mmCIF file of N, CA, C and O in Angstrom:
data_model
loop_
_atom_site.group_PDB
_atom_site.id
_atom_site.type_symbol
_atom_site.label_atom_id
_atom_site.label_comp_id
_atom_site.label_asym_id
_atom_site.label_seq_id
_atom_site.Cartn_x
_atom_site.Cartn_y
_atom_site.Cartn_z
ATOM 1 N N UNK A 1 -16.094 -23.583 1.649
ATOM 2 C CA UNK A 1 -16.306 -23.448 0.196
ATOM 3 C C UNK A 1 -17.155 -23.154 -0.533
ATOM 4 O O UNK A 1 -18.364 -24.497 0.268
ATOM 5 N N UNK A 2 -17.686 -22.268 -0.784
ATOM 6 C CA UNK A 2 -19.281 -22.498 -1.430
ATOM 7 C C UNK A 2 -18.633 -22.892 -2.945
ATOM 8 O O UNK A 2 -18.159 -21.422 -3.478
ATOM 9 N N UNK A 3 -19.728 -23.173 -3.853
ATOM 10 C CA UNK A 3 -19.253 -23.137 -5.367
ATOM 11 C C UNK A 3 -20.689 -22.040 -5.756
ATOM 12 O O UNK A 3 -22.050 -22.906 -5.256
ATOM 13 N N UNK A 4 -20.389 -21.154 -6.573
ATOM 14 C CA UNK A 4 -21.939 -20.571 -6.845
ATOM 15 C C UNK A 4 -21.729 -20.682 -8.486
ATOM 16 O O UNK A 4 -21.063 -20.408 -9.975
ATOM 17 N N UNK A 5 -22.756 -21.873 -8.938
ATOM 18 C CA UNK A 5 -22.626 -22.125 -10.611
ATOM 19 C C UNK A 5 -24.268 -21.308 -10.903
ATOM 20 O O UNK A 5 -24.988 -21.041 -10.568
ATOM 21 N N UNK A 6 -23.701 -20.649 -12.375
ATOM 22 C CA UNK A 6 -24.593 -19.077 -12.507
ATOM 23 C C UNK A 6 -24.709 -19.944 -14.124
ATOM 24 O O UNK A 6 -24.106 -20.351 -14.756
ATOM 25 N N UNK A 7 -25.851 -20.036 -14.193
ATOM 26 C CA UNK A 7 -26.893 -20.736 -15.372
ATOM 27 C C UNK A 7 -28.053 -19.633 -16.121
ATOM 28 O O UNK A 7 -28.600 -19.051 -15.250
ATOM 29 N N UNK A 8 -28.187 -19.767 -17.393
ATOM 30 C CA UNK A 8 -29.326 -18.841 -17.805
ATOM 31 C C UNK A 8 -30.535 -19.065 -17.835
ATOM 32 O O UNK A 8 -31.151 -18.114 -17.696
ATOM 33 N N UNK A 9 -31.545 -19.996 -17.335
ATOM 34 C CA UNK A 9 -32.440 -20.250 -16.933
ATOM 35 C C UNK A 9 -33.016 -21.275 -15.978
ATOM 36 O O UNK A 9 -31.612 -22.124 -15.442
ATOM 37 N N UNK A 10 -34.040 -21.394 -15.571
ATOM 38 C CA UNK A 10 -34.544 -22.123 -14.198
ATOM 39 C C UNK A 10 -34.760 -23.449 -14.745
ATOM 40 O O UNK A 10 -33.882 -24.290 -13.648
ATOM 41 N N UNK A 11 -34.954 -23.705 -15.842
ATOM 42 C CA UNK A 11 -35.087 -25.345 -16.044
ATOM 43 C C UNK A 11 -33.496 -25.630 -16.190
ATOM 44 O O UNK A 11 -33.461 -26.727 -15.457
ATOM 45 N N UNK A 12 -32.308 -24.770 -16.852
ATOM 46 C CA UNK A 12 -31.167 -25.815 -16.580
ATOM 47 C C UNK A 12 -30.618 -25.455 -15.128
ATOM 48 O O UNK A 12 -30.025 -26.855 -14.602
ATOM 49 N N UNK A 13 -31.155 -24.882 -14.478
ATOM 50 C CA UNK A 13 -30.955 -24.679 -12.960
ATOM 51 C C UNK A 13 -31.357 -26.050 -12.049
ATOM 52 O O UNK A 13 -30.315 -26.566 -11.391
ATOM 53 N N UNK A 14 -32.412 -26.234 -12.380
ATOM 54 C CA UNK A 14 -33.144 -26.712 -11.430
ATOM 55 C C UNK A 14 -32.482 -28.654 -12.214
ATOM 56 O O UNK A 14 -31.900 -29.483 -10.893
ATOM 57 N N UNK A 15 -32.076 -28.852 -13.251
ATOM 58 C CA UNK A 15 -31.479 -30.017 -14.234
ATOM 59 C C UNK A 15 -30.563 -30.536 -13.467
ATOM 60 O O UNK A 15 -30.064 -31.529 -13.279
ATOM 61 N N UNK A 16 -29.314 -29.503 -13.589
ATOM 62 C CA UNK A 16 -28.069 -29.765 -12.816
ATOM 63 C C UNK A 16 -28.253 -29.634 -11.498
ATOM 64 O O UNK A 16 -27.272 -30.414 -10.961
ATOM 65 N N UNK A 17 -29.069 -29.382 -10.795
ATOM 66 C CA UNK A 17 -28.778 -29.223 -9.397
ATOM 67 C C UNK A 17 -29.427 -30.902 -9.244
ATOM 68 O O UNK A 17 -28.815 -31.443 -8.179
ATOM 69 N N UNK A 18 -30.249 -31.173 -10.016
ATOM 70 C CA UNK A 18 -30.972 -32.649 -9.465
ATOM 71 C C UNK A 18 -29.271 -33.590 -9.984
ATOM 72 O O UNK A 18 -29.114 -34.341 -9.495
ATOM 73 N N UNK A 19 -28.714 -33.302 -10.888
ATOM 74 C CA UNK A 19 -27.410 -33.891 -11.257
ATOM 75 C C UNK A 19 -26.423 -34.112 -10.420
ATOM 76 O O UNK A 19 -26.088 -34.477 -10.156
ATOM 77 N N UNK A 20 -26.294 -32.569 -10.039
ATOM 78 C CA UNK A 20 -25.218 -32.717 -9.132
ATOM 79 C C UNK A 20 -25.343 -33.677 -8.120
ATOM 80 O O UNK A 20 -24.504 -34.188 -7.094
ATOM 81 N N UNK A 21 -26.587 -33.555 -7.070
ATOM 82 C CA UNK A 21 -27.295 -33.908 -5.946
ATOM 83 C C UNK A 21 -26.852 -35.314 -5.790
ATOM 84 O O UNK A 21 -26.283 -36.438 -5.526
ATOM 85 N N UNK A 22 -27.150 -35.813 -7.229
ATOM 86 C CA UNK A 22 -26.909 -37.440 -7.852
ATOM 87 C C UNK A 22 -25.190 -37.872 -8.110
ATOM 88 O O UNK A 22 -24.860 -38.722 -6.816
ATOM 89 N N UNK A 23 -24.483 -37.046 -8.633
ATOM 90 C CA UNK A 23 -22.977 -37.225 -8.952
ATOM 91 C C UNK A 23 -22.187 -37.242 -7.879
ATOM 92 O O UNK A 23 -21.385 -37.832 -7.547
ATOM 93 N N UNK A 24 -22.581 -35.973 -6.753
ATOM 94 C CA UNK A 24 -21.862 -35.662 -5.974
ATOM 95 C C UNK A 24 -22.234 -36.443 -4.874
ATOM 96 O O UNK A 24 -21.646 -36.561 -3.374
ATOM 97 N N UNK A 25 -23.508 -36.870 -4.644
ATOM 98 C CA UNK A 25 -23.912 -38.428 -2.965
ATOM 99 C C UNK A 25 -23.845 -36.534 -2.134
ATOM 100 O O UNK A 25 -23.983 -37.330 -1.033
ATOM 101 N N UNK A 26 -24.460 -35.274 -2.585
ATOM 102 C CA UNK A 26 -24.925 -34.386 -1.561
ATOM 103 C C UNK A 26 -25.931 -34.962 -0.572
ATOM 104 O O UNK A 26 -26.878 -35.268 -1.159
ATOM 105 N N UNK A 27 -26.108 -34.523 0.560
ATOM 106 C CA UNK A 27 -27.022 -35.291 1.132
ATOM 107 C C UNK A 27 -28.048 -34.158 1.671
ATOM 108 O O UNK A 27 -29.373 -33.745 1.379
ATOM 109 N N UNK A 28 -27.564 -33.278 1.370
ATOM 110 C CA UNK A 28 -28.557 -31.860 1.090
ATOM 111 C C UNK A 28 -29.063 -31.176 -0.623
ATOM 112 O O UNK A 28 -27.678 -31.147 -1.241
ATOM 113 N N UNK A 29 -29.926 -30.955 -0.790
ATOM 114 C CA UNK A 29 -29.936 -30.033 -2.442
ATOM 115 C C UNK A 29 -29.645 -29.009 -2.639
ATOM 116 O O UNK A 29 -29.528 -28.481 -1.813
ATOM 117 N N UNK A 30 -28.634 -29.219 -3.848
ATOM 118 C CA UNK A 30 -27.992 -27.282 -4.063
ATOM 119 C C UNK A 30 -28.921 -26.939 -4.298
ATOM 120 O O UNK A 30 -30.428 -26.622 -4.448
ATOM 121 N N UNK A 31 -28.718 -25.035 -3.497
ATOM 122 C CA UNK A 31 -29.827 -24.109 -3.637
ATOM 123 C C UNK A 31 -30.123 -23.464 -4.856
ATOM 124 O O UNK A 31 -28.860 -23.407 -5.266
ATOM 125 N N UNK A 32 -31.048 -22.916 -5.326
ATOM 126 C CA UNK A 32 -31.323 -22.867 -6.375
ATOM 127 C C UNK A 32 -31.736 -20.976 -6.179
ATOM 128 O O UNK A 32 -32.672 -20.829 -5.146
ATOM 129 N N UNK A 33 -31.113 -20.273 -6.582
ATOM 130 C CA UNK A 33 -31.301 -18.424 -6.133
ATOM 131 C C UNK A 33 -31.479 -18.209 -7.161
ATOM 132 O O UNK A 33 -30.756 -17.816 -8.467
ATOM 133 N N UNK A 34 -32.648 -17.216 -7.689
ATOM 134 C CA UNK A 34 -33.135 -16.500 -8.786
ATOM 135 C C UNK A 34 -32.366 -14.785 -8.816
ATOM 136 O O UNK A 34 -32.289 -14.569 -7.733
ATOM 137 N N UNK A 35 -31.568 -14.992 -10.108
ATOM 138 C CA UNK A 35 -30.522 -13.663 -9.642
ATOM 139 C C UNK A 35 -30.754 -12.623 -10.946
ATOM 140 O O UNK A 35 -30.742 -12.871 -12.244
ATOM 141 N N UNK A 36 -31.906 -11.381 -10.475
ATOM 142 C CA UNK A 36 -32.134 -10.535 -11.774
ATOM 143 C C UNK A 36 -31.266 -9.745 -12.066
ATOM 144 O O UNK A 36 -30.360 -9.621 -11.127
ATOM 145 N N UNK A 37 -30.784 -9.645 -12.867
ATOM 146 C CA UNK A 37 -29.998 -8.816 -13.537
ATOM 147 C C UNK A 37 -30.025 -7.201 -13.379
ATOM 148 O O UNK A 37 -31.332 -7.016 -13.250
ATOM 149 N N UNK A 38 -29.038 -6.349 -12.811
ATOM 150 C CA UNK A 38 -29.485 -5.235 -12.431
ATOM 151 C C UNK A 38 -30.372 -4.129 -13.196
ATOM 152 O O UNK A 38 -30.312 -4.255 -14.328
ATOM 153 N N UNK A 39 -31.277 -3.534 -12.965
ATOM 154 C CA UNK A 39 -31.917 -2.760 -13.388
ATOM 155 C C UNK A 39 -33.315 -3.341 -14.106
ATOM 156 O O UNK A 39 -33.952 -2.861 -14.709
ATOM 157 N N UNK A 40 -33.455 -4.881 -14.166
ATOM 158 C CA UNK A 40 -34.009 -5.759 -15.287
ATOM 159 C C UNK A 40 -35.379 -6.449 -13.748
ATOM 160 O O UNK A 40 -35.000 -6.820 -12.903
ATOM 161 N N UNK A 41 -36.655 -6.162 -14.491
ATOM 162 C CA UNK A 41 -37.434 -6.505 -13.484
ATOM 163 C C UNK A 41 -38.490 -7.680 -14.211
ATOM 164 O O UNK A 41 -38.727 -8.737 -13.349
ATOM 165 N N UNK A 42 -37.943 -8.127 -15.491
ATOM 166 C CA UNK A 42 -38.780 -9.530 -16.593
ATOM 167 C C UNK A 42 -37.981 -10.703 -16.079
ATOM 168 O O UNK A 42 -37.118 -10.441 -15.564
ATOM 169 N N UNK A 43 -38.584 -11.208 -15.763
ATOM 170 C CA UNK A 43 -38.478 -12.796 -15.514
ATOM 171 C C UNK A 43 -37.524 -13.086 -16.376
ATOM 172 O O UNK A 43 -36.667 -14.191 -16.506
ATOM 173 N N UNK A 44 -37.421 -12.572 -18.121
ATOM 174 C CA UNK A 44 -36.699 -13.243 -18.657
ATOM 175 C C UNK A 44 -35.146 -12.655 -18.832
ATOM 176 O O UNK A 44 -34.013 -13.121 -19.043
ATOM 177 N N UNK A 45 -34.780 -11.606 -17.959
ATOM 178 C CA UNK A 45 -33.426 -10.924 -17.585
ATOM 179 C C UNK A 45 -33.056 -11.351 -16.555
ATOM 180 O O UNK A 45 -32.490 -10.663 -15.866
ATOM 181 N N UNK A 46 -33.344 -12.987 -15.940
ATOM 182 C CA UNK A 46 -32.885 -13.320 -14.867
ATOM 183 C C UNK A 46 -31.841 -14.557 -14.735
ATOM 184 O O UNK A 46 -32.159 -15.252 -16.237
ATOM 185 N N UNK A 47 -30.752 -14.534 -14.255
ATOM 186 C CA UNK A 47 -30.112 -15.689 -14.029
ATOM 187 C C UNK A 47 -30.585 -16.514 -13.196
ATOM 188 O O UNK A 47 -30.757 -15.800 -12.128
ATOM 189 N N UNK A 48 -30.142 -17.658 -13.253
ATOM 190 C CA UNK A 48 -30.419 -18.768 -11.862
ATOM 191 C C UNK A 48 -29.352 -19.696 -11.457
ATOM 192 O O UNK A 48 -27.959 -19.487 -12.258
ATOM 193 N N UNK A 49 -28.864 -19.254 -10.138
ATOM 194 C CA UNK A 49 -27.315 -19.587 -9.712
ATOM 195 C C UNK A 49 -27.962 -21.175 -8.451
ATOM 196 O O UNK A 49 -29.300 -21.083 -7.914
ATOM 197 N N UNK A 50 -26.959 -21.600 -8.730
ATOM 198 C CA UNK A 50 -27.207 -23.449 -8.271
ATOM 199 C C UNK A 50 -25.911 -23.274 -7.082
ATOM 200 O O UNK A 50 -24.985 -23.117 -7.209
ATOM 201 N N UNK A 51 -26.340 -22.782 -5.747
ATOM 202 C CA UNK A 51 -25.808 -22.456 -4.711
ATOM 203 C C UNK A 51 -25.021 -23.977 -4.050
ATOM 204 O O UNK A 51 -26.111 -25.193 -3.740
ATOM 205 N N UNK A 52 -24.026 -24.531 -4.367
ATOM 206 C CA UNK A 52 -23.302 -26.111 -3.794
ATOM 207 C C UNK A 52 -22.376 -25.821 -2.625
ATOM 208 O O UNK A 52 -21.515 -25.219 -2.735
ATOM 209 N N UNK A 53 -22.826 -25.702 -1.261
ATOM 210 C CA UNK A 53 -21.610 -25.749 -0.359
ATOM 211 C C UNK A 53 -20.853 -27.119 -0.275
ATOM 212 O O UNK A 53 -21.321 -28.099 -0.220
ATOM 213 N N UNK A 54 -19.709 -26.429 0.269
ATOM 214 C CA UNK A 54 -18.374 -27.682 -0.082
ATOM 215 C C UNK A 54 -17.660 -27.636 1.256
ATOM 216 O O UNK A 54 -16.520 -26.569 0.690
ATOM 217 N N UNK A 55 -17.820 -27.322 2.146
ATOM 218 C CA UNK A 55 -16.930 -27.324 3.602
ATOM 219 C C UNK A 55 -15.477 -27.728 3.690
ATOM 220 O O UNK A 55 -14.348 -27.317 4.177
ATOM 221 N N UNK A 56 -15.390 -28.906 3.489
ATOM 222 C CA UNK A 56 -14.520 -29.867 3.152
ATOM 223 C C UNK A 56 -13.717 -29.657 2.042
ATOM 224 O O UNK A 56 -12.532 -30.368 1.648
ATOM 225 N N UNK A 57 -14.313 -29.055 0.842
ATOM 226 C CA UNK A 57 -13.262 -28.429 -0.299
ATOM 227 C C UNK A 57 -13.500 -30.297 -1.034
ATOM 228 O O UNK A 57 -12.425 -30.041 -1.480
ATOM 229 N N UNK A 58 -14.307 -30.199 -0.862
ATOM 230 C CA UNK A 58 -14.001 -32.443 -1.277
ATOM 231 C C UNK A 58 -14.337 -32.354 -2.766
ATOM 232 O O UNK A 58 -14.277 -33.047 -3.888
ATOM 233 N N UNK A 59 -15.058 -31.209 -3.403
ATOM 234 C CA UNK A 59 -15.599 -31.431 -5.076
ATOM 235 C C UNK A 59 -14.725 -30.554 -6.189
ATOM 236 O O UNK A 59 -13.836 -29.515 -5.464
ATOM 237 N N UNK A 60 -14.476 -31.134 -7.241
ATOM 238 C CA UNK A 60 -13.245 -31.154 -8.340
ATOM 239 C C UNK A 60 -14.025 -29.851 -8.581
ATOM 240 O O UNK A 60 -15.079 -29.712 -9.381
ATOM 241 N N UNK A 61 -13.196 -28.362 -8.585
ATOM 242 C CA UNK A 61 -14.057 -27.311 -9.266
ATOM 243 C C UNK A 61 -14.172 -27.616 -10.854
ATOM 244 O O UNK A 61 -14.467 -26.995 -11.838
ATOM 245 N N UNK A 62 -12.743 -27.990 -11.138
ATOM 246 C CA UNK A 62 -12.900 -28.008 -12.814
ATOM 247 C C UNK A 62 -14.100 -28.858 -13.239
ATOM 248 O O UNK A 62 -14.617 -28.640 -14.523
ATOM 249 N N UNK A 63 -14.497 -29.951 -12.350
ATOM 250 C CA UNK A 63 -15.608 -30.969 -12.794
ATOM 251 C C UNK A 63 -16.750 -29.827 -12.908
ATOM 252 O O UNK A 63 -17.700 -29.591 -13.709
ATOM 253 N N UNK A 64 -16.889 -28.832 -11.921
ATOM 254 C CA UNK A 64 -17.679 -28.175 -11.612
ATOM 255 C C UNK A 64 -18.154 -27.130 -12.970
ATOM 256 O O UNK A 64 -19.248 -27.171 -13.157
ATOM 257 N N UNK A 65 -17.125 -27.033 -12.990
ATOM 258 C CA UNK A 65 -16.539 -25.829 -14.570
ATOM 259 C C UNK A 65 -17.752 -26.378 -15.498
ATOM 260 O O UNK A 65 -18.368 -26.260 -16.508
ATOM 261 N N UNK A 66 -17.284 -27.975 -16.048
ATOM 262 C CA UNK A 66 -17.282 -28.670 -16.950
ATOM 263 C C UNK A 66 -19.016 -28.734 -17.174
ATOM 264 O O UNK A 66 -19.599 -28.643 -18.185
ATOM 265 N N UNK A 67 -19.879 -29.579 -15.801
ATOM 266 C CA UNK A 67 -20.844 -29.859 -15.485
ATOM 267 C C UNK A 67 -21.558 -28.405 -15.899
ATOM 268 O O UNK A 67 -23.000 -28.146 -16.424
ATOM 269 N N UNK A 68 -21.209 -26.903 -15.355
ATOM 270 C CA UNK A 68 -21.777 -25.618 -15.601
ATOM 271 C C UNK A 68 -21.742 -25.458 -17.200
ATOM 272 O O UNK A 68 -22.598 -24.988 -17.283
ATOM 273 N N UNK A 69 -21.205 -25.572 -17.806
ATOM 274 C CA UNK A 69 -20.814 -25.091 -19.443
ATOM 275 C C UNK A 69 -21.792 -26.270 -20.059
ATOM 276 O O UNK A 69 -22.051 -25.305 -21.037
ATOM 277 N N UNK A 70 -21.886 -27.549 -19.669
ATOM 278 C CA UNK A 70 -22.745 -28.267 -20.553
ATOM 279 C C UNK A 70 -24.209 -27.257 -20.371
ATOM 280 O O UNK A 70 -25.069 -27.831 -20.998
ATOM 281 N N UNK A 71 -24.341 -26.687 -19.572
ATOM 282 C CA UNK A 71 -25.398 -25.641 -19.369
ATOM 283 C C UNK A 71 -25.592 -24.379 -19.678
ATOM 284 O O UNK A 71 -26.343 -23.572 -19.532
ATOM 285 N N UNK A 72 -24.543 -23.683 -20.702
ATOM 286 C CA UNK A 72 -24.568 -22.513 -21.012
ATOM 287 C C UNK A 72 -23.970 -21.723 -19.655
ATOM 288 O O UNK A 72 -24.464 -20.884 -19.840
ATOM 289 N N UNK A 73 -23.339 -22.220 -18.604
ATOM 290 C CA UNK A 73 -23.554 -21.563 -17.471
ATOM 291 C C UNK A 73 -21.284 -21.452 -17.170
ATOM 292 O O UNK A 73 -20.988 -22.048 -17.395
ATOM 293 N N UNK A 74 -21.259 -20.793 -15.883
ATOM 294 C CA UNK A 74 -19.982 -21.060 -15.654
ATOM 295 C C UNK A 74 -20.417 -20.718 -13.517
ATOM 296 O O UNK A 74 -21.233 -20.833 -12.794
ATOM 297 N N UNK A 75 -19.293 -21.083 -13.340
ATOM 298 C CA UNK A 75 -18.589 -21.701 -12.006
ATOM 299 C C UNK A 75 -18.121 -20.356 -11.336
ATOM 300 O O UNK A 75 -17.692 -19.524 -12.056
ATOM 301 N N UNK A 76 -18.162 -19.837 -9.959
ATOM 302 C CA UNK A 76 -17.924 -19.001 -9.581
ATOM 303 C C UNK A 76 -18.050 -19.219 -7.741
ATOM 304 O O UNK A 76 -18.465 -19.943 -7.462
ATOM 305 N N UNK A 77 -16.471 -19.457 -7.747
ATOM 306 C CA UNK A 77 -15.979 -19.838 -5.921
ATOM 307 C C UNK A 77 -16.405 -18.728 -5.239
ATOM 308 O O UNK A 77 -15.807 -17.879 -5.257
ATOM 309 N N UNK A 78 -16.786 -18.876 -3.924
ATOM 310 C CA UNK A 78 -16.967 -17.817 -2.885
ATOM 311 C C UNK A 78 -15.980 -18.415 -1.613
ATOM 312 O O UNK A 78 -15.556 -19.299 -1.338
#
């Protein structure tokens, strides 16, 4: 399973990625990905994704939802 946390800006994404690594005891830092909105070239019109690999489905999706919401974001499961 892969969790994708969608955040409004890079600062929020970096902060959450650090927090997740610590809270979840991740051996690998979550991956940060810039996701430009369709048809937009301006950096202001980008969302940032924090990708957390969870092959054993060990991470509580509700807790990830809460953490993303603290940064005005949300979680999408893949």
